[in-house]
Amino acid sequence: MTKTTEDRSELEVKPRRVFLKLLTALLGAIATAAIAIPGFGYLAAAVARRKEQPWISLGPVSAFPPGETRLKVIKPSDNPLAQPWDGITAQTGVYVRYLGRDESYQDQFNVFAINCTHLGCPVEWFPQSGLFMCPCHGGVYYENGDRASGPPPRGLYLCVWKVKQDANATEPHLFIQAPFLPTLQHTLTDKG
């Protein structure tokens, strides 16, 4: 009589043990996935980000007289970072200053992002004073983009640029590479 009762209780315990083992394995798999999936996503994003950003033409080099600073507006249709829902906010610009040619007869430019390094307001160029000024909080920059005064923590952001002669163009054009938006990365020395 007692042996039969023990056998019954053993039969009832075995399915419970099997169920608890399966439940533990399932919870372990879910916990492993919760830890591993963000890591795989991080690695996949790093690999996907390595593709080169497109270059945007700012026009022929002759459109930038030496020693002058010109504003070039980048329309939303030309902005590779724009999304269809961005609307007019995708329109941005850069300030281009042609510095002339260096000793090796190469064109030299300063291409600045239009955004103030304080809070991102668009700065304005005042040729009379040779200064960039931010209308939001009074940030001031020299013509070479260095910080002059006000709350900005650093000089204007520089854009990566190159001069290239296309096969069907009559003269070389100035190109900049997106992103031309504020970043803490030094865009002239650090690669993507």
JSON list of C-alpha atoms in Angstrom, two decimals:
[
{"chain": "A", "resi": 1, "resn": "MET", "atom": "CA", "xyz": [0.00, 0.00, 0.00]},
{"chain": "A", "resi": 2, "resn": "THR", "atom": "CA", "xyz": [2.70, 2.46, 0.86]},
{"chain": "A", "resi": 3, "resn": "LYS", "atom": "CA", "xyz": [4.70, 1.53, -2.21]},
{"chain": "A", "resi": 4, "resn": "THR", "atom": "CA", "xyz": [1.78, 2.32, -4.47]},
{"chain": "A", "resi": 5, "resn": "THR", "atom": "CA", "xyz": [1.36, 5.75, -2.90]},
{"chain": "A", "resi": 6, "resn": "GLU", "atom": "CA", "xyz": [5.07, 6.47, -3.36]},
{"chain": "A", "resi": 7, "resn": "ASP", "atom": "CA", "xyz": [4.89, 5.39, -7.00]},
{"chain": "A", "resi": 8, "resn": "ARG", "atom": "CA", "xyz": [1.96, 7.71, -7.58]},
{"chain": "A", "resi": 9, "resn": "SER", "atom": "CA", "xyz": [3.71, 10.66, -5.99]},
{"chain": "A", "resi": 10, "resn": "GLU", "atom": "CA", "xyz": [6.81, 9.95, -8.08]},
{"chain": "A", "resi": 11, "resn": "LEU", "atom": "CA", "xyz": [4.70, 9.94, -11.22]},
{"chain": "A", "resi": 12, "resn": "GLU", "atom": "CA", "xyz": [3.20, 13.32, -10.25]},
{"chain": "A", "resi": 13, "resn": "VAL", "atom": "CA", "xyz": [6.63, 14.83, -9.45]},
{"chain": "A", "resi": 14, "resn": "LYS", "atom": "CA", "xyz": [8.27, 13.82, -12.75]},
{"chain": "A", "resi": 15, "resn": "PRO", "atom": "CA", "xyz": [6.00, 15.91, -15.01]},
{"chain": "A", "resi": 16, "resn": "ARG", "atom": "CA", "xyz": [6.43, 18.87, -12.66]},
{"chain": "A", "resi": 17, "resn": "ARG", "atom": "CA", "xyz": [10.23, 18.53, -12.85]},
{"chain": "A", "resi": 18, "resn": "VAL", "atom": "CA", "xyz": [10.13, 18.29, -16.61]},
{"chain": "A", "resi": 19, "resn": "PHE", "atom": "CA", "xyz": [7.89, 21.37, -16.77]},
{"chain": "A", "resi": 20, "resn": "LEU", "atom": "CA", "xyz": [10.21, 23.36, -14.46]},
{"chain": "A", "resi": 21, "resn": "LYS", "atom": "CA", "xyz": [13.26, 22.32, -16.50]},
{"chain": "A", "resi": 22, "resn": "LEU", "atom": "CA", "xyz": [11.61, 23.47, -19.73]},
{"chain": "A", "resi": 23, "resn": "LEU", "atom": "CA", "xyz": [10.48, 26.72, -18.10]},
{"chain": "A", "resi": 24, "resn": "THR", "atom": "CA", "xyz": [14.02, 27.39, -16.83]},
{"chain": "A", "resi": 25, "resn": "ALA", "atom": "CA", "xyz": [15.48, 26.69, -20.27]},
{"chain": "A", "resi": 26, "resn": "LEU", "atom": "CA", "xyz": [12.93, 29.00, -21.92]},
{"chain": "A", "resi": 27, "resn": "LEU", "atom": "CA", "xyz": [13.59, 31.85, -19.46]},
{"chain": "A", "resi": 28, "resn": "GLY", "atom": "CA", "xyz": [17.33, 31.37, -19.92]},
{"chain": "A", "resi": 29, "resn": "ALA", "atom": "CA", "xyz": [16.95, 31.62, -23.71]},
{"chain": "A", "resi": 30, "resn": "ILE", "atom": "CA", "xyz": [14.88, 34.81, -23.36]},
{"chain": "A", "resi": 31, "resn": "ALA", "atom": "CA", "xyz": [17.46, 36.36, -21.01]},
{"chain": "A", "resi": 32, "resn": "THR", "atom": "CA", "xyz": [20.31, 35.42, -23.37]},
{"chain": "A", "resi": 33, "resn": "ALA", "atom": "CA", "xyz": [18.45, 36.97, -26.32]},
{"chain": "A", "resi": 34, "resn": "ALA", "atom": "CA", "xyz": [17.74, 40.15, -24.32]},
{"chain": "A", "resi": 35, "resn": "ILE", "atom": "CA", "xyz": [21.47, 40.54, -23.68]},
{"chain": "A", "resi": 36, "resn": "ALA", "atom": "CA", "xyz": [22.76, 39.44, -27.09]},
{"chain": "A", "resi": 37, "resn": "ILE", "atom": "CA", "xyz": [20.38, 41.27, -29.48]},
{"chain": "A", "resi": 38, "resn": "PRO", "atom": "CA", "xyz": [21.49, 44.82, -28.53]},
{"chain": "A", "resi": 39, "resn": "GLY", "atom": "CA", "xyz": [25.12, 43.76, -28.90]},
{"chain": "A", "resi": 40, "resn": "PHE", "atom": "CA", "xyz": [24.51, 42.36, -32.37]},
{"chain": "A", "resi": 41, "resn": "GLY", "atom": "CA", "xyz": [22.57, 45.51, -33.29]},
{"chain": "A", "resi": 42, "resn": "TYR", "atom": "CA", "xyz": [25.46, 47.70, -32.15]},
{"chain": "A", "resi": 43, "resn": "LEU", "atom": "CA", "xyz": [27.95, 45.72, -34.24]},
{"chain": "A", "resi": 44, "resn": "ALA", "atom": "CA", "xyz": [25.67, 45.65, -37.29]},
{"chain": "A", "resi": 45, "resn": "ALA", "atom": "CA", "xyz": [25.15, 49.44, -37.10]},
{"chain": "A", "resi": 46, "resn": "ALA", "atom": "CA", "xyz": [28.91, 50.01, -36.89]},
{"chain": "A", "resi": 47, "resn": "VAL", "atom": "CA", "xyz": [29.46, 47.90, -40.01]},
{"chain": "A", "resi": 48, "resn": "ALA", "atom": "CA", "xyz": [26.58, 49.57, -41.90]},
{"chain": "A", "resi": 49, "resn": "ARG", "atom": "CA", "xyz": [27.83, 53.07, -40.98]},
{"chain": "A", "resi": 50, "resn": "ARG", "atom": "CA", "xyz": [31.17, 52.59, -42.72]},
{"chain": "A", "resi": 51, "resn": "LYS", "atom": "CA", "xyz": [29.84, 53.41, -46.18]},
{"chain": "A", "resi": 52, "resn": "GLU", "atom": "CA", "xyz": [31.03, 56.74, -47.50]},
{"chain": "A", "resi": 53, "resn": "GLN", "atom": "CA", "xyz": [28.66, 59.66, -47.31]},
{"chain": "A", "resi": 54, "resn": "PRO", "atom": "CA", "xyz": [27.69, 61.31, -50.60]},
{"chain": "A", "resi": 55, "resn": "TRP", "atom": "CA", "xyz": [29.39, 64.48, -51.82]},
{"chain": "A", "resi": 56, "resn": "ILE", "atom": "CA", "xyz": [27.34, 67.60, -52.57]},
{"chain": "A", "resi": 57, "resn": "SER", "atom": "CA", "xyz": [28.41, 70.06, -55.24]},
{"chain": "A", "resi": 58, "resn": "LEU", "atom": "CA", "xyz": [28.52, 73.70, -54.16]},
{"chain": "A", "resi": 59, "resn": "GLY", "atom": "CA", "xyz": [29.30, 74.92, -57.65]},
{"chain": "A", "resi": 60, "resn": "PRO", "atom": "CA", "xyz": [32.38, 75.86, -59.65]},
{"chain": "A", "resi": 61, "resn": "VAL", "atom": "CA", "xyz": [35.43, 77.10, -57.80]},
{"chain": "A", "resi": 62, "resn": "SER", "atom": "CA", "xyz": [35.23, 80.38, -59.75]},
{"chain": "A", "resi": 63, "resn": "ALA", "atom": "CA", "xyz": [31.96, 81.17, -57.93]},
{"chain": "A", "resi": 64, "resn": "PHE", "atom": "CA", "xyz": [33.99, 81.84, -54.75]},
{"chain": "A", "resi": 65, "resn": "PRO", "atom": "CA", "xyz": [36.15, 84.98, -55.04]},
{"chain": "A", "resi": 66, "resn": "PRO", "atom": "CA", "xyz": [39.33, 84.95, -52.93]},
{"chain": "A", "resi": 67, "resn": "GLY", "atom": "CA", "xyz": [38.95, 86.45, -49.47]},
{"chain": "A", "resi": 68, "resn": "GLU", "atom": "CA", "xyz": [35.14, 86.56, -49.57]},
{"chain": "A", "resi": 69, "resn": "THR", "atom": "CA", "xyz": [32.72, 84.48, -47.52]},
{"chain": "A", "resi": 70, "resn": "ARG", "atom": "CA", "xyz": [29.66, 83.21, -49.34]},
{"chain": "A", "resi": 71, "resn": "LEU", "atom": "CA", "xyz": [26.56, 81.46, -48.01]},
{"chain": "A", "resi": 72, "resn": "LYS", "atom": "CA", "xyz": [25.58, 78.36, -49.99]},
{"chain": "A", "resi": 73, "resn": "VAL", "atom": "CA", "xyz": [22.07, 77.11, -49.28]},
{"chain": "A", "resi": 74, "resn": "ILE", "atom": "CA", "xyz": [21.54, 73.35, -49.54]},
{"chain": "A", "resi": 75, "resn": "LYS", "atom": "CA", "xyz": [17.99, 72.58, -50.62]},
{"chain": "A", "resi": 76, "resn": "PRO", "atom": "CA", "xyz": [16.14, 69.65, -49.05]},
{"chain": "A", "resi": 77, "resn": "SER", "atom": "CA", "xyz": [16.25, 67.83, -52.41]},
{"chain": "A", "resi": 78, "resn": "ASP", "atom": "CA", "xyz": [20.07, 68.05, -52.38]},
{"chain": "A", "resi": 79, "resn": "ASN", "atom": "CA", "xyz": [20.46, 67.13, -48.71]},
{"chain": "A", "resi": 80, "resn": "PRO", "atom": "CA", "xyz": [21.31, 63.41, -48.44]},
{"chain": "A", "resi": 81, "resn": "LEU", "atom": "CA", "xyz": [20.42, 63.43, -44.75]},
{"chain": "A", "resi": 82, "resn": "ALA", "atom": "CA", "xyz": [16.91, 64.80, -45.35]},
{"chain": "A", "resi": 83, "resn": "GLN", "atom": "CA", "xyz": [13.85, 62.66, -44.80]},
{"chain": "A", "resi": 84, "resn": "PRO", "atom": "CA", "xyz": [10.55, 63.22, -46.64]},
{"chain": "A", "resi": 85, "resn": "TRP", "atom": "CA", "xyz": [8.84, 64.40, -43.45]},
{"chain": "A", "resi": 86, "resn": "ASP", "atom": "CA", "xyz": [11.57, 66.99, -42.63]},
{"chain": "A", "resi": 87, "resn": "GLY", "atom": "CA", "xyz": [10.01, 69.68, -44.83]},
{"chain": "A", "resi": 88, "resn": "ILE", "atom": "CA", "xyz": [11.76, 73.05, -44.84]},
{"chain": "A", "resi": 89, "resn": "THR", "atom": "CA", "xyz": [13.85, 72.10, -41.81]},
{"chain": "A", "resi": 90, "resn": "ALA", "atom": "CA", "xyz": [15.96, 69.95, -44.13]},
{"chain": "A", "resi": 91, "resn": "GLN", "atom": "CA", "xyz": [17.13, 73.11, -45.87]},
{"chain": "A", "resi": 92, "resn": "THR", "atom": "CA", "xyz": [20.49, 74.10, -44.49]},
{"chain": "A", "resi": 93, "resn": "GLY", "atom": "CA", "xyz": [23.61, 75.86, -45.59]},
{"chain": "A", "resi": 94, "resn": "VAL", "atom": "CA", "xyz": [27.32, 76.34, -45.25]},
{"chain": "A", "resi": 95, "resn": "TYR", "atom": "CA", "xyz": [29.60, 79.36, -45.37]},
{"chain": "A", "resi": 96, "resn": "VAL", "atom": "CA", "xyz": [32.40, 79.03, -47.89]},
{"chain": "A", "resi": 97, "resn": "ARG", "atom": "CA", "xyz": [35.56, 81.14, -47.77]},
{"chain": "A", "resi": 98, "resn": "TYR", "atom": "CA", "xyz": [38.07, 80.75, -50.59]},
{"chain": "A", "resi": 99, "resn": "LEU", "atom": "CA", "xyz": [41.60, 81.16, -49.25]},
{"chain": "A", "resi": 100, "resn": "GLY", "atom": "CA", "xyz": [43.36, 81.04, -52.62]},
{"chain": "A", "resi": 101, "resn": "ARG", "atom": "CA", "xyz": [45.96, 78.50, -53.68]},
{"chain": "A", "resi": 102, "resn": "ASP", "atom": "CA", "xyz": [48.73, 77.03, -51.57]},
{"chain": "A", "resi": 103, "resn": "GLU", "atom": "CA", "xyz": [52.40, 76.44, -52.55]},
{"chain": "A", "resi": 104, "resn": "SER", "atom": "CA", "xyz": [51.45, 73.30, -54.48]},
{"chain": "A", "resi": 105, "resn": "TYR", "atom": "CA", "xyz": [48.88, 75.28, -56.49]},
{"chain": "A", "resi": 106, "resn": "GLN", "atom": "CA", "xyz": [45.92, 73.57, -54.80]},
{"chain": "A", "resi": 107, "resn": "ASP", "atom": "CA", "xyz": [42.73, 75.49, -54.00]},
{"chain": "A", "resi": 108, "resn": "GLN", "atom": "CA", "xyz": [42.15, 76.00, -50.28]},
{"chain": "A", "resi": 109, "resn": "PHE", "atom": "CA", "xyz": [38.79, 76.63, -48.60]},
{"chain": "A", "resi": 110, "resn": "ASN", "atom": "CA", "xyz": [37.24, 77.08, -45.21]},
{"chain": "A", "resi": 111, "resn": "VAL", "atom": "CA", "xyz": [33.76, 75.57, -45.27]},
{"chain": "A", "resi": 112, "resn": "PHE", "atom": "CA", "xyz": [31.80, 76.19, -42.08]},
{"chain": "A", "resi": 113, "resn": "ALA", "atom": "CA", "xyz": [28.54, 74.64, -40.93]},
{"chain": "A", "resi": 114, "resn": "ILE", "atom": "CA", "xyz": [25.93, 77.35, -40.54]},
{"chain": "A", "resi": 115, "resn": "ASN", "atom": "CA", "xyz": [25.05, 76.28, -37.00]},
{"chain": "A", "resi": 116, "resn": "CYS", "atom": "CA", "xyz": [26.35, 77.99, -33.88]},
{"chain": "A", "resi": 117, "resn": "THR", "atom": "CA", "xyz": [28.29, 75.61, -31.65]},
{"chain": "A", "resi": 118, "resn": "HIS", "atom": "CA", "xyz": [26.35, 76.79, -28.61]},
{"chain": "A", "resi": 119, "resn": "LEU", "atom": "CA", "xyz": [22.78, 75.67, -29.34]},
{"chain": "A", "resi": 120, "resn": "GLY", "atom": "CA", "xyz": [22.72, 75.27, -33.13]},
{"chain": "A", "resi": 121, "resn": "CYS", "atom": "CA", "xyz": [21.08, 78.54, -34.24]},
{"chain": "A", "resi": 122, "resn": "PRO", "atom": "CA", "xyz": [22.12, 79.63, -37.75]},
{"chain": "A", "resi": 123, "resn": "VAL", "atom": "CA", "xyz": [24.89, 82.22, -37.61]},
{"chain": "A", "resi": 124, "resn": "GLU", "atom": "CA", "xyz": [25.05, 85.25, -39.90]},
{"chain": "A", "resi": 125, "resn": "TRP", "atom": "CA", "xyz": [28.10, 86.65, -41.70]},
{"chain": "A", "resi": 126, "resn": "PHE", "atom": "CA", "xyz": [28.79, 90.36, -41.36]},
{"chain": "A", "resi": 127, "resn": "PRO", "atom": "CA", "xyz": [31.42, 91.33, -43.95]},
{"chain": "A", "resi": 128, "resn": "GLN", "atom": "CA", "xyz": [31.74, 94.86, -42.57]},
{"chain": "A", "resi": 129, "resn": "SER", "atom": "CA", "xyz": [33.13, 93.58, -39.28]},
{"chain": "A", "resi": 130, "resn": "GLY", "atom": "CA", "xyz": [34.49, 90.29, -40.60]},
{"chain": "A", "resi": 131, "resn": "LEU", "atom": "CA", "xyz": [32.59, 88.34, -37.96]},
{"chain": "A", "resi": 132, "resn": "PHE", "atom": "CA", "xyz": [30.01, 85.57, -37.78]},
{"chain": "A", "resi": 133, "resn": "MET", "atom": "CA", "xyz": [27.33, 86.37, -35.20]},
{"chain": "A", "resi": 134, "resn": "CYS", "atom": "CA", "xyz": [24.67, 84.19, -33.67]},
{"chain": "A", "resi": 135, "resn": "PRO", "atom": "CA", "xyz": [21.36, 86.03, -33.15]},
{"chain": "A", "resi": 136, "resn": "CYS", "atom": "CA", "xyz": [20.17, 83.67, -30.41]},
{"chain": "A", "resi": 137, "resn": "HIS", "atom": "CA", "xyz": [22.63, 84.21, -27.55]},
{"chain": "A", "resi": 138, "resn": "GLY", "atom": "CA", "xyz": [25.28, 86.54, -28.95]},
{"chain": "A", "resi": 139, "resn": "GLY", "atom": "CA", "xyz": [27.97, 84.08, -29.96]},
{"chain": "A", "resi": 140, "resn": "VAL", "atom": "CA", "xyz": [30.65, 85.69, -32.12]},
{"chain": "A", "resi": 141, "resn": "TYR", "atom": "CA", "xyz": [33.22, 84.02, -34.39]},
{"chain": "A", "resi": 142, "resn": "TYR", "atom": "CA", "xyz": [36.15, 85.39, -36.38]},
{"chain": "A", "resi": 143, "resn": "GLU", "atom": "CA", "xyz": [36.25, 85.01, -40.16]},
{"chain": "A", "resi": 144, "resn": "ASN", "atom": "CA", "xyz": [38.41, 81.89, -39.82]},
{"chain": "A", "resi": 145, "resn": "GLY", "atom": "CA", "xyz": [35.70, 80.27, -37.67]},
{"chain": "A", "resi": 146, "resn": "ASP", "atom": "CA", "xyz": [37.49, 80.61, -34.34]},
{"chain": "A", "resi": 147, "resn": "ARG", "atom": "CA", "xyz": [35.41, 81.57, -31.33]},
{"chain": "A", "resi": 148, "resn": "ALA", "atom": "CA", "xyz": [35.63, 85.30, -30.53]},
{"chain": "A", "resi": 149, "resn": "SER", "atom": "CA", "xyz": [33.19, 85.76, -27.64]},
{"chain": "A", "resi": 150, "resn": "GLY", "atom": "CA", "xyz": [29.90, 84.69, -26.12]},
{"chain": "A", "resi": 151, "resn": "PRO", "atom": "CA", "xyz": [28.67, 81.33, -24.90]},
{"chain": "A", "resi": 152, "resn": "PRO", "atom": "CA", "xyz": [29.88, 79.03, -27.74]},
{"chain": "A", "resi": 153, "resn": "PRO", "atom": "CA", "xyz": [32.37, 76.49, -26.37]},
{"chain": "A", "resi": 154, "resn": "ARG", "atom": "CA", "xyz": [34.45, 76.30, -29.56]},
{"chain": "A", "resi": 155, "resn": "GLY", "atom": "CA", "xyz": [34.82, 77.62, -33.11]},
{"chain": "A", "resi": 156, "resn": "LEU", "atom": "CA", "xyz": [32.45, 76.91, -35.97]},
{"chain": "A", "resi": 157, "resn": "TYR", "atom": "CA", "xyz": [32.24, 73.34, -37.22]},
{"chain": "A", "resi": 158, "resn": "LEU", "atom": "CA", "xyz": [34.28, 72.65, -40.33]},
{"chain": "A", "resi": 159, "resn": "CYS", "atom": "CA", "xyz": [33.02, 70.58, -43.24]},
{"chain": "A", "resi": 160, "resn": "VAL", "atom": "CA", "xyz": [35.04, 68.10, -45.24]},
{"chain": "A", "resi": 161, "resn": "TRP", "atom": "CA", "xyz": [35.52, 69.43, -48.78]},
{"chain": "A", "resi": 162, "resn": "LYS", "atom": "CA", "xyz": [37.29, 68.58, -52.00]},
{"chain": "A", "resi": 163, "resn": "VAL", "atom": "CA", "xyz": [37.77, 70.11, -55.42]},
{"chain": "A", "resi": 164, "resn": "LYS", "atom": "CA", "xyz": [37.04, 67.76, -58.26]},
{"chain": "A", "resi": 165, "resn": "GLN", "atom": "CA", "xyz": [36.95, 68.08, -62.03]},
{"chain": "A", "resi": 166, "resn": "ASP", "atom": "CA", "xyz": [34.05, 66.08, -63.46]},
{"chain": "A", "resi": 167, "resn": "ALA", "atom": "CA", "xyz": [34.38, 64.68, -66.95]},
{"chain": "A", "resi": 168, "resn": "ASN", "atom": "CA", "xyz": [31.45, 66.71, -68.33]},
{"chain": "A", "resi": 169, "resn": "ALA", "atom": "CA", "xyz": [32.20, 69.94, -66.40]},
{"chain": "A", "resi": 170, "resn": "THR", "atom": "CA", "xyz": [34.23, 72.77, -67.92]},
{"chain": "A", "resi": 171, "resn": "GLU", "atom": "CA", "xyz": [35.90, 73.74, -64.63]},
{"chain": "A", "resi": 172, "resn": "PRO", "atom": "CA", "xyz": [36.54, 72.16, -61.22]},
{"chain": "A", "resi": 173, "resn": "HIS", "atom": "CA", "xyz": [33.74, 72.17, -58.67]},
{"chain": "A", "resi": 174, "resn": "LEU", "atom": "CA", "xyz": [33.79, 72.41, -54.90]},
{"chain": "A", "resi": 175, "resn": "PHE", "atom": "CA", "xyz": [32.16, 69.48, -53.08]},
{"chain": "A", "resi": 176, "resn": "ILE", "atom": "CA", "xyz": [31.36, 68.97, -49.41]},
{"chain": "A", "resi": 177, "resn": "GLN", "atom": "CA", "xyz": [30.59, 65.73, -47.70]},
{"chain": "A", "resi": 178, "resn": "ALA", "atom": "CA", "xyz": [27.58, 65.16, -45.53]},
{"chain": "A", "resi": 179, "resn": "PRO", "atom": "CA", "xyz": [27.09, 65.35, -42.64]},
{"chain": "A", "resi": 180, "resn": "PHE", "atom": "CA", "xyz": [27.56, 69.07, -42.41]},
{"chain": "A", "resi": 181, "resn": "LEU", "atom": "CA", "xyz": [25.60, 69.29, -39.21]},
{"chain": "A", "resi": 182, "resn": "PRO", "atom": "CA", "xyz": [27.09, 69.96, -35.76]},
{"chain": "A", "resi": 183, "resn": "THR", "atom": "CA", "xyz": [29.26, 67.22, -34.38]},
{"chain": "A", "resi": 184, "resn": "LEU", "atom": "CA", "xyz": [31.95, 66.96, -31.77]},
{"chain": "A", "resi": 185, "resn": "GLN", "atom": "CA", "xyz": [34.02, 65.01, -34.26]},
{"chain": "A", "resi": 186, "resn": "HIS", "atom": "CA", "xyz": [36.79, 67.00, -35.94]},
{"chain": "A", "resi": 187, "resn": "THR", "atom": "CA", "xyz": [35.60, 66.42, -39.46]},
{"chain": "A", "resi": 188, "resn": "LEU", "atom": "CA", "xyz": [38.88, 67.28, -41.14]},
{"chain": "A", "resi": 189, "resn": "THR", "atom": "CA", "xyz": [40.96, 64.71, -39.28]},
{"chain": "A", "resi": 190, "resn": "ASP", "atom": "CA", "xyz": [38.60, 62.03, -37.98]},
{"chain": "A", "resi": 191, "resn": "LYS", "atom": "CA", "xyz": [37.12, 59.64, -40.50]},
{"chain": "A", "resi": 192, "resn": "GLY", "atom": "CA", "xyz": [33.61, 58.34, -40.00]}
]
